[in-house]
mmCIF file of C-alpha atoms and ligand atoms in Angstrom:
data_model
loop_
_atom_site.group_PDB
_atom_site.id
_atom_site.type_symbol
_atom_site.label_atom_id
_atom_site.label_comp_id
_atom_site.label_asym_id
_atom_site.label_seq_id
_atom_site.Cartn_x
_atom_site.Cartn_y
_atom_site.Cartn_z
ATOM 1 C CA MET G 284 -14.038 31.982 7.354
ATOM 2 C CA LYS G 285 -14.851 35.378 8.865
ATOM 3 C CA ARG G 286 -12.042 37.445 10.301
ATOM 4 C CA GLY G 287 -13.251 37.473 13.881
ATOM 5 C CA SER G 288 -13.783 33.750 14.229
ATOM 6 C CA TRP G 289 -10.142 32.635 14.307
ATOM 7 C CA LYS G 290 -9.564 34.919 17.304
ATOM 8 C CA ILE G 291 -12.402 33.260 19.138
ATOM 9 C CA ARG G 292 -11.026 29.853 18.211
ATOM 10 C CA ILE G 293 -7.581 30.723 19.556
ATOM 11 C CA PHE G 294 -9.126 32.183 22.699
ATOM 12 C CA ILE G 295 -11.155 29.031 23.364
ATOM 13 C CA GLY G 296 -8.144 26.870 22.518
ATOM 14 C CA LEU G 297 -5.929 28.744 24.976
ATOM 15 C CA ALA G 298 -8.642 28.575 27.639
ATOM 16 C CA ILE G 299 -8.815 24.783 27.262
ATOM 17 C CA VAL G 300 -5.008 24.442 27.423
ATOM 18 C CA GLY G 301 -4.934 26.767 30.445
ATOM 19 C CA PHE G 302 -7.599 24.689 32.142
ATOM 20 C CA ALA G 303 -5.570 21.526 31.535
ATOM 21 C CA LEU G 304 -2.430 23.128 32.977
ATOM 22 C CA ILE G 305 -4.189 24.426 36.097
ATOM 23 C CA GLN G 306 -5.808 21.039 36.663
ATOM 24 C CA ARG G 307 -2.422 19.358 36.275
ATOM 25 C CA CYS G 308 -0.818 21.636 38.883
ATOM 26 C CA ASN G 309 -3.642 20.885 41.313
ATOM 27 C CA ASN G 310 -3.216 17.153 40.804
ATOM 28 C CA LYS G 311 0.385 17.021 42.006
ATOM 29 C CA GLU G 312 0.935 14.832 45.044
ATOM 30 C CA GLU G 313 3.862 13.141 46.698
ATOM 31 C CA ASN G 314 3.771 9.372 46.722
ATOM 32 C CA PRO G 315 4.229 8.467 50.420
ATOM 33 C CA TYR G 316 5.945 5.154 49.567
ATOM 34 C CA THR G 317 8.397 6.305 46.895
ATOM 35 C CA GLY G 318 8.702 9.999 47.816
ATOM 36 C CA ARG G 319 8.227 10.935 44.167
ATOM 37 C CA VAL G 320 5.913 13.827 43.221
ATOM 38 C CA GLN G 321 3.358 12.641 40.672
ATOM 39 C CA ASN G 322 0.373 13.870 38.713
ATOM 40 C CA ILE G 323 -2.526 11.715 39.860
ATOM 41 C CA ASN G 324 -6.229 12.429 39.589
ATOM 42 C CA MET G 325 -7.754 9.439 41.323
ATOM 43 C CA THR G 326 -7.878 7.973 44.819
ATOM 44 C CA SER G 327 -6.414 4.638 45.919
ATOM 45 C CA GLU G 328 -9.995 3.347 46.200
ATOM 46 C CA GLN G 329 -10.571 4.210 42.552
ATOM 47 C CA GLU G 330 -7.336 2.463 41.569
ATOM 48 C CA ILE G 331 -8.436 -0.673 43.444
ATOM 49 C CA ALA G 332 -11.871 -0.524 41.790
ATOM 50 C CA ILE G 333 -10.364 -0.186 38.289
ATOM 51 C CA GLY G 334 -8.057 -3.144 38.942
ATOM 52 C CA LEU G 335 -10.791 -5.398 40.318
ATOM 53 C CA GLN G 336 -13.107 -4.460 37.471
ATOM 54 C CA SER G 337 -10.535 -5.174 34.741
ATOM 55 C CA ALA G 338 -9.021 -8.327 36.263
ATOM 56 C CA PRO G 339 -11.510 -10.931 34.925
ATOM 57 C CA GLU G 340 -11.268 -9.612 31.361
ATOM 58 C CA ILE G 341 -7.456 -9.492 31.508
ATOM 59 C CA ALA G 342 -7.376 -13.068 32.805
ATOM 60 C CA GLN G 343 -9.717 -14.170 30.027
ATOM 61 C CA GLN G 344 -7.447 -12.644 27.382
ATOM 62 C CA HIS G 345 -4.707 -14.976 28.646
ATOM 63 C CA GLY G 346 -6.724 -18.170 28.606
ATOM 64 C CA GLY G 347 -8.045 -17.729 32.131
ATOM 65 C CA LEU G 348 -6.346 -18.802 35.346
ATOM 66 C CA TYR G 349 -3.957 -21.741 35.414
ATOM 67 C CA PRO G 350 -5.993 -24.777 36.505
ATOM 68 C CA ASP G 351 -3.467 -26.253 38.990
ATOM 69 C CA GLU G 352 -4.453 -24.961 42.445
ATOM 70 C CA ARG G 353 -1.078 -25.889 43.949
ATOM 71 C CA LEU G 354 0.896 -23.675 41.567
ATOM 72 C CA GLN G 355 -1.721 -20.958 41.973
ATOM 73 C CA SER G 356 -1.287 -20.961 45.754
ATOM 74 C CA PHE G 357 2.510 -21.041 45.433
ATOM 75 C CA VAL G 358 2.379 -17.779 43.428
ATOM 76 C CA ASP G 359 0.011 -16.390 46.071
ATOM 77 C CA TYR G 360 2.343 -17.450 48.869
ATOM 78 C CA ILE G 361 5.424 -15.762 47.357
ATOM 79 C CA GLY G 362 3.437 -12.611 46.562
ATOM 80 C CA LYS G 363 2.002 -12.417 50.078
ATOM 81 C CA LYS G 364 5.458 -12.943 51.567
ATOM 82 C CA LEU G 365 6.841 -9.993 49.569
ATOM 83 C CA VAL G 366 3.930 -7.776 50.654
ATOM 84 C CA ASP G 367 4.084 -8.784 54.334
ATOM 85 C CA ASN G 368 7.814 -8.072 54.581
ATOM 86 C CA SER G 369 7.814 -4.669 52.859
ATOM 87 C CA ILE G 370 6.222 -1.216 52.771
ATOM 88 C CA ALA G 371 3.590 -2.740 50.467
ATOM 89 C CA ARG G 372 1.912 -3.960 53.668
ATOM 90 C CA GLU G 373 1.317 -0.343 54.766
ATOM 91 C CA THR G 374 -0.420 0.704 51.544
ATOM 92 C CA PRO G 375 -4.222 0.690 51.132
ATOM 93 C CA TYR G 376 -3.936 -1.667 48.154
ATOM 94 C CA LYS G 377 -5.455 -5.136 47.967
ATOM 95 C CA TYR G 378 -2.901 -7.495 46.505
ATOM 96 C CA ASP G 379 -3.921 -10.557 44.525
ATOM 97 C CA PHE G 380 -1.501 -12.703 42.581
ATOM 98 C CA HIS G 381 -2.812 -14.651 39.607
ATOM 99 C CA LEU G 382 -1.125 -17.369 37.594
ATOM 100 C CA LEU G 383 -2.489 -17.213 34.045
ATOM 101 C CA ALA G 384 -2.938 -20.310 31.892
ATOM 102 C CA ASP G 385 -1.218 -18.676 28.858
ATOM 103 C CA ASP G 386 1.787 -20.888 28.076
ATOM 104 C CA GLN G 387 2.836 -18.965 24.931
ATOM 105 C CA THR G 388 3.252 -15.337 25.994
ATOM 106 C CA ILE G 389 6.097 -14.629 28.393
ATOM 107 C CA ASN G 390 4.696 -11.791 30.475
ATOM 108 C CA ALA G 391 3.778 -10.373 33.858
ATOM 109 C CA PHE G 392 1.885 -7.210 34.652
ATOM 110 C CA ALA G 393 -0.023 -5.337 37.328
ATOM 111 C CA LEU G 394 -3.319 -3.487 37.273
ATOM 112 C CA PRO G 395 -3.716 -0.419 39.483
ATOM 113 C CA GLY G 396 -4.663 -1.194 43.073
ATOM 114 C CA GLY G 397 -2.852 -4.542 43.442
ATOM 115 C CA GLN G 398 -4.057 -7.127 40.898
ATOM 116 C CA VAL G 399 -0.855 -8.852 39.714
ATOM 117 C CA PHE G 400 -0.577 -11.412 36.902
ATOM 118 C CA ILE G 401 2.096 -13.752 35.597
ATOM 119 C CA THR G 402 1.681 -16.099 32.633
ATOM 120 C CA TYR G 403 2.527 -19.763 32.948
ATOM 121 C CA ALA G 404 4.979 -19.285 30.048
ATOM 122 C CA LEU G 405 7.089 -16.971 32.235
ATOM 123 C CA PHE G 406 6.402 -18.719 35.546
ATOM 124 C CA SER G 407 7.672 -22.041 34.173
ATOM 125 C CA GLN G 408 11.101 -20.507 33.430
ATOM 126 C CA LEU G 409 11.722 -19.111 36.921
ATOM 127 C CA ASN G 410 13.072 -20.399 40.209
ATOM 128 C CA GLU G 411 11.513 -19.152 43.476
ATOM 129 C CA ALA G 412 13.845 -16.153 43.908
ATOM 130 C CA GLN G 413 13.332 -15.108 40.281
ATOM 131 C CA LEU G 414 9.560 -15.386 40.711
ATOM 132 C CA ALA G 415 9.915 -13.142 43.771
ATOM 133 C CA GLY G 416 11.844 -10.689 41.587
ATOM 134 C CA VAL G 417 9.097 -10.584 38.938
ATOM 135 C CA LEU G 418 6.283 -10.256 41.497
ATOM 136 C CA GLY G 419 8.302 -7.649 43.427
ATOM 137 C CA HIS G 420 8.718 -5.637 40.224
ATOM 138 C CA GLU G 421 4.939 -5.781 39.636
ATOM 139 C CA ILE G 422 4.210 -4.735 43.238
ATOM 140 C CA GLY G 423 6.529 -1.819 42.452
ATOM 141 C CA HIS G 424 4.215 -0.724 39.605
ATOM 142 C CA VAL G 425 1.267 -0.781 42.039
ATOM 143 C CA ILE G 426 3.019 1.186 44.791
ATOM 144 C CA GLY G 427 4.545 3.551 42.224
ATOM 145 C CA ARG G 428 0.936 4.183 41.037
ATOM 146 C CA HIS G 429 2.209 3.999 37.464
ATOM 147 C CA SER G 430 -1.155 3.213 35.828
ATOM 148 C CA ALA G 431 -2.876 6.087 37.620
ATOM 149 C CA GLU G 432 -0.052 8.382 36.514
ATOM 150 C CA ARG G 433 -0.394 7.259 32.891
ATOM 151 C CA ILE G 434 -4.154 7.798 33.013
ATOM 152 C CA ALA G 435 -3.669 11.339 34.367
ATOM 153 C CA ASP G 436 -1.042 11.981 31.667
ATOM 154 C CA SER G 437 -3.221 10.795 28.830
ATOM 155 C CA GLN G 438 -6.216 12.798 30.083
ATOM 156 C CA PHE G 439 -3.988 15.884 30.302
ATOM 157 C CA TRP G 440 -2.713 15.409 26.757
ATOM 158 C CA GLN G 441 -6.222 14.734 25.463
ATOM 159 C CA THR G 442 -7.355 18.078 26.852
ATOM 160 C CA VAL G 443 -4.292 19.907 25.511
ATOM 161 C CA THR G 444 -4.764 18.283 22.106
ATOM 162 C CA MET G 445 -8.385 19.339 22.109
ATOM 163 C CA GLY G 446 -7.372 22.917 22.946
ATOM 164 C CA ALA G 447 -4.718 22.949 20.252
ATOM 165 C CA THR G 448 -7.090 21.481 17.678
ATOM 166 C CA VAL G 449 -9.708 24.116 18.393
ATOM 167 C CA GLY G 450 -7.172 26.942 18.475
ATOM 168 C CA ALA G 451 -4.729 26.266 15.678
ATOM 169 C CA ASP G 452 -5.313 22.860 14.132
ATOM 170 C CA ALA G 453 -1.978 21.723 15.584
ATOM 171 C CA GLY G 454 -3.453 18.710 17.301
ATOM 172 C CA GLY G 455 -1.211 16.271 15.489
ATOM 173 C CA ILE G 456 1.978 17.893 16.738
ATOM 174 C CA VAL G 457 0.806 18.110 20.335
ATOM 175 C CA SER G 458 -0.468 14.570 20.421
ATOM 176 C CA SER G 459 2.928 13.308 19.237
ATOM 177 C CA ILE G 460 4.574 15.173 22.136
ATOM 178 C CA GLY G 461 2.042 13.491 24.388
ATOM 179 C CA GLN G 462 2.933 10.058 23.052
ATOM 180 C CA ASN G 463 6.609 10.648 23.712
ATOM 181 C CA THR G 464 5.872 11.800 27.218
ATOM 182 C CA LEU G 465 3.936 8.627 27.900
ATOM 183 C CA LEU G 466 6.782 6.481 26.585
ATOM 184 C CA THR G 467 9.382 8.365 28.596
ATOM 185 C CA ASN G 468 7.331 7.795 31.713
ATOM 186 C CA GLY G 469 7.166 4.140 30.749
ATOM 187 C CA ARG G 470 10.950 3.838 30.933
ATOM 188 C CA GLY G 471 10.986 5.570 34.308
ATOM 189 C CA ASP G 472 8.211 3.254 35.504
ATOM 190 C CA GLU G 473 10.230 0.140 34.663
ATOM 191 C CA LEU G 474 13.367 1.396 36.359
ATOM 192 C CA GLU G 475 11.465 2.450 39.487
ATOM 193 C CA SER G 476 9.761 -0.964 39.609
ATOM 194 C CA ASP G 477 13.079 -2.777 39.171
ATOM 195 C CA ASP G 478 14.498 -0.731 42.045
ATOM 196 C CA LEU G 479 11.527 -1.513 44.317
ATOM 197 C CA GLY G 480 11.574 -5.154 43.223
ATOM 198 C CA VAL G 481 15.208 -5.458 44.360
ATOM 199 C CA LEU G 482 14.302 -3.868 47.712
ATOM 200 C CA PHE G 483 11.361 -6.256 48.218
ATOM 201 C CA MET G 484 13.558 -9.254 47.368
ATOM 202 C CA ILE G 485 16.084 -8.189 49.993
ATOM 203 C CA ASN G 486 13.268 -7.547 52.523
ATOM 204 C CA SER G 487 12.140 -11.155 52.056
ATOM 205 C CA HIS G 488 15.700 -12.544 52.135
ATOM 206 C CA TYR G 489 15.943 -13.490 48.475
ATOM 207 C CA ASP G 490 19.203 -13.052 46.584
ATOM 208 C CA PRO G 491 18.606 -9.828 44.587
ATOM 209 C CA ASN G 492 21.157 -10.947 41.984
ATOM 210 C CA GLU G 493 18.406 -13.279 40.745
ATOM 211 C CA MET G 494 16.709 -10.151 39.337
ATOM 212 C CA ILE G 495 19.607 -9.909 36.891
ATOM 213 C CA GLU G 496 18.927 -13.520 35.867
ATOM 214 C CA VAL G 497 15.285 -12.546 35.266
ATOM 215 C CA MET G 498 16.466 -9.825 32.867
ATOM 216 C CA LYS G 499 18.553 -12.399 30.998
ATOM 217 C CA ILE G 500 15.601 -14.795 30.774
ATOM 218 C CA LEU G 501 13.376 -12.010 29.439
ATOM 219 C CA LYS G 502 16.046 -10.901 26.987
ATOM 220 C CA ALA G 503 16.392 -14.448 25.665
ATOM 221 C CA ALA G 504 12.640 -14.612 25.064
ATOM 222 C CA ALA G 505 12.857 -13.363 21.481
ATOM 223 C CA GLY G 506 10.517 -13.735 18.518
ATOM 224 C CA PRO G 507 6.730 -13.760 18.721
ATOM 225 C CA ASN G 508 6.866 -14.591 22.446
ATOM 226 C CA ARG G 509 8.882 -11.491 23.176
ATOM 227 C CA VAL G 510 7.850 -9.806 26.396
ATOM 228 C CA PRO G 511 5.829 -6.607 25.836
ATOM 229 C CA GLU G 512 7.709 -5.106 28.785
ATOM 230 C CA PHE G 513 10.823 -5.461 26.641
ATOM 231 C CA GLN G 514 9.670 -3.995 23.381
ATOM 232 C CA SER G 515 11.147 -0.801 21.996
ATOM 233 C CA THR G 516 9.253 1.513 24.317
ATOM 234 C CA HIS G 517 11.071 0.113 27.323
ATOM 235 C CA PRO G 518 14.612 0.486 28.592
ATOM 236 C CA ASP G 519 16.959 -2.052 27.080
ATOM 237 C CA PRO G 520 17.863 -4.983 29.345
ATOM 238 C CA GLU G 521 21.542 -3.958 29.615
ATOM 239 C CA ASN G 522 20.515 -0.564 30.958
ATOM 240 C CA ARG G 523 18.130 -2.256 33.403
ATOM 241 C CA ILE G 524 20.792 -4.682 34.581
ATOM 242 C CA GLU G 525 23.135 -1.779 35.282
ATOM 243 C CA LYS G 526 20.420 -0.008 37.322
ATOM 244 C CA ILE G 527 19.591 -3.241 39.149
ATOM 245 C CA ARG G 528 23.252 -3.559 40.167
ATOM 246 C CA GLU G 529 23.102 -0.009 41.512
ATOM 247 C CA ALA G 530 19.936 -0.812 43.482
ATOM 248 C CA ILE G 531 21.549 -3.939 44.967
ATOM 249 C CA ALA G 532 24.524 -1.838 46.108
ATOM 250 C CA LYS G 533 22.184 0.892 47.438
ATOM 251 C CA TYR G 534 20.030 -1.479 49.514
ATOM 252 C CA GLY G 535 22.995 -3.588 50.578
ATOM 253 C CA GLY G 536 21.839 -6.941 49.157
HETATM 254 ZN ZN1 ZN R 821 7.223 -3.565 34.468
#
C-alpha cells in the first residue's frame, strides 16, 4: 500500500465516526412520559407503522392468534383497562393486545407503537392481576420507546464500525463495544418497564405484589421453554424483584 493512502483512510474513517457522533447528538430527545433523555431517530408515526407492519409475521411465528375469541377479548379488555387508566392513554400510540396460539413458549413482547403479544403458554399460567402486570410491563416498553432506542443505537454503532473499519481495521473491537451497549440498554429497558408496569397496575387497582409472582412464574419456566426476556442478557429475576419492591413503595401500592 502506498504511503499516502492510509492517511486518507484514517481521515475518511474519522469523518464517518464524526458524522455518527454529530447525528447522535442531534437525535437526543426527552421522552415526555418517562422524562428520560433518549437517542431516537424516528417519529411515533414511524414506530406505529413498523409495529403494524411486523405484527402479522410475528403472530405467524407463534402459530397465529389463539382461536378462542372469548380469551382474545379478555386479553384486550385488560390491556385497554390499563391504557385507559394511565398515561398510556395520552400517548399517540395505537395499542392492540394479541393472544398468540403458541402453547410451548412462555413469552410476551411488544413491538414499537403499541402492538403487544402474549403467548397462550404464559397466559394460561396467570391470574387476572398477573396478566395485568405482564401487559403493563409490555406497555412500558412501548411508552419507553425501547425498540426505537435500540434501532437508533444499532444504526449509530453500524456507522461507527464502518468508520473504524475504513480507518484502522478495528471494526471488530468497536462492534463488540456496540453489542455490550445494546445489552446494557436491554437491562435498563426491563427495569424501566417493570417500574411502569407496577405503576399501571396500581392505576387500574390491581395488587402490584402480583408482579413479583409473575417474576417467580417466569423464573420457574426453565429448560427449552425458558422466557427469552429472562436469558443471560437480562437482569436476573432477584434483581428485578428487588426493583419491583422499590417501585411498589415509590408509587404507594
Ligand atoms: Zn420486557
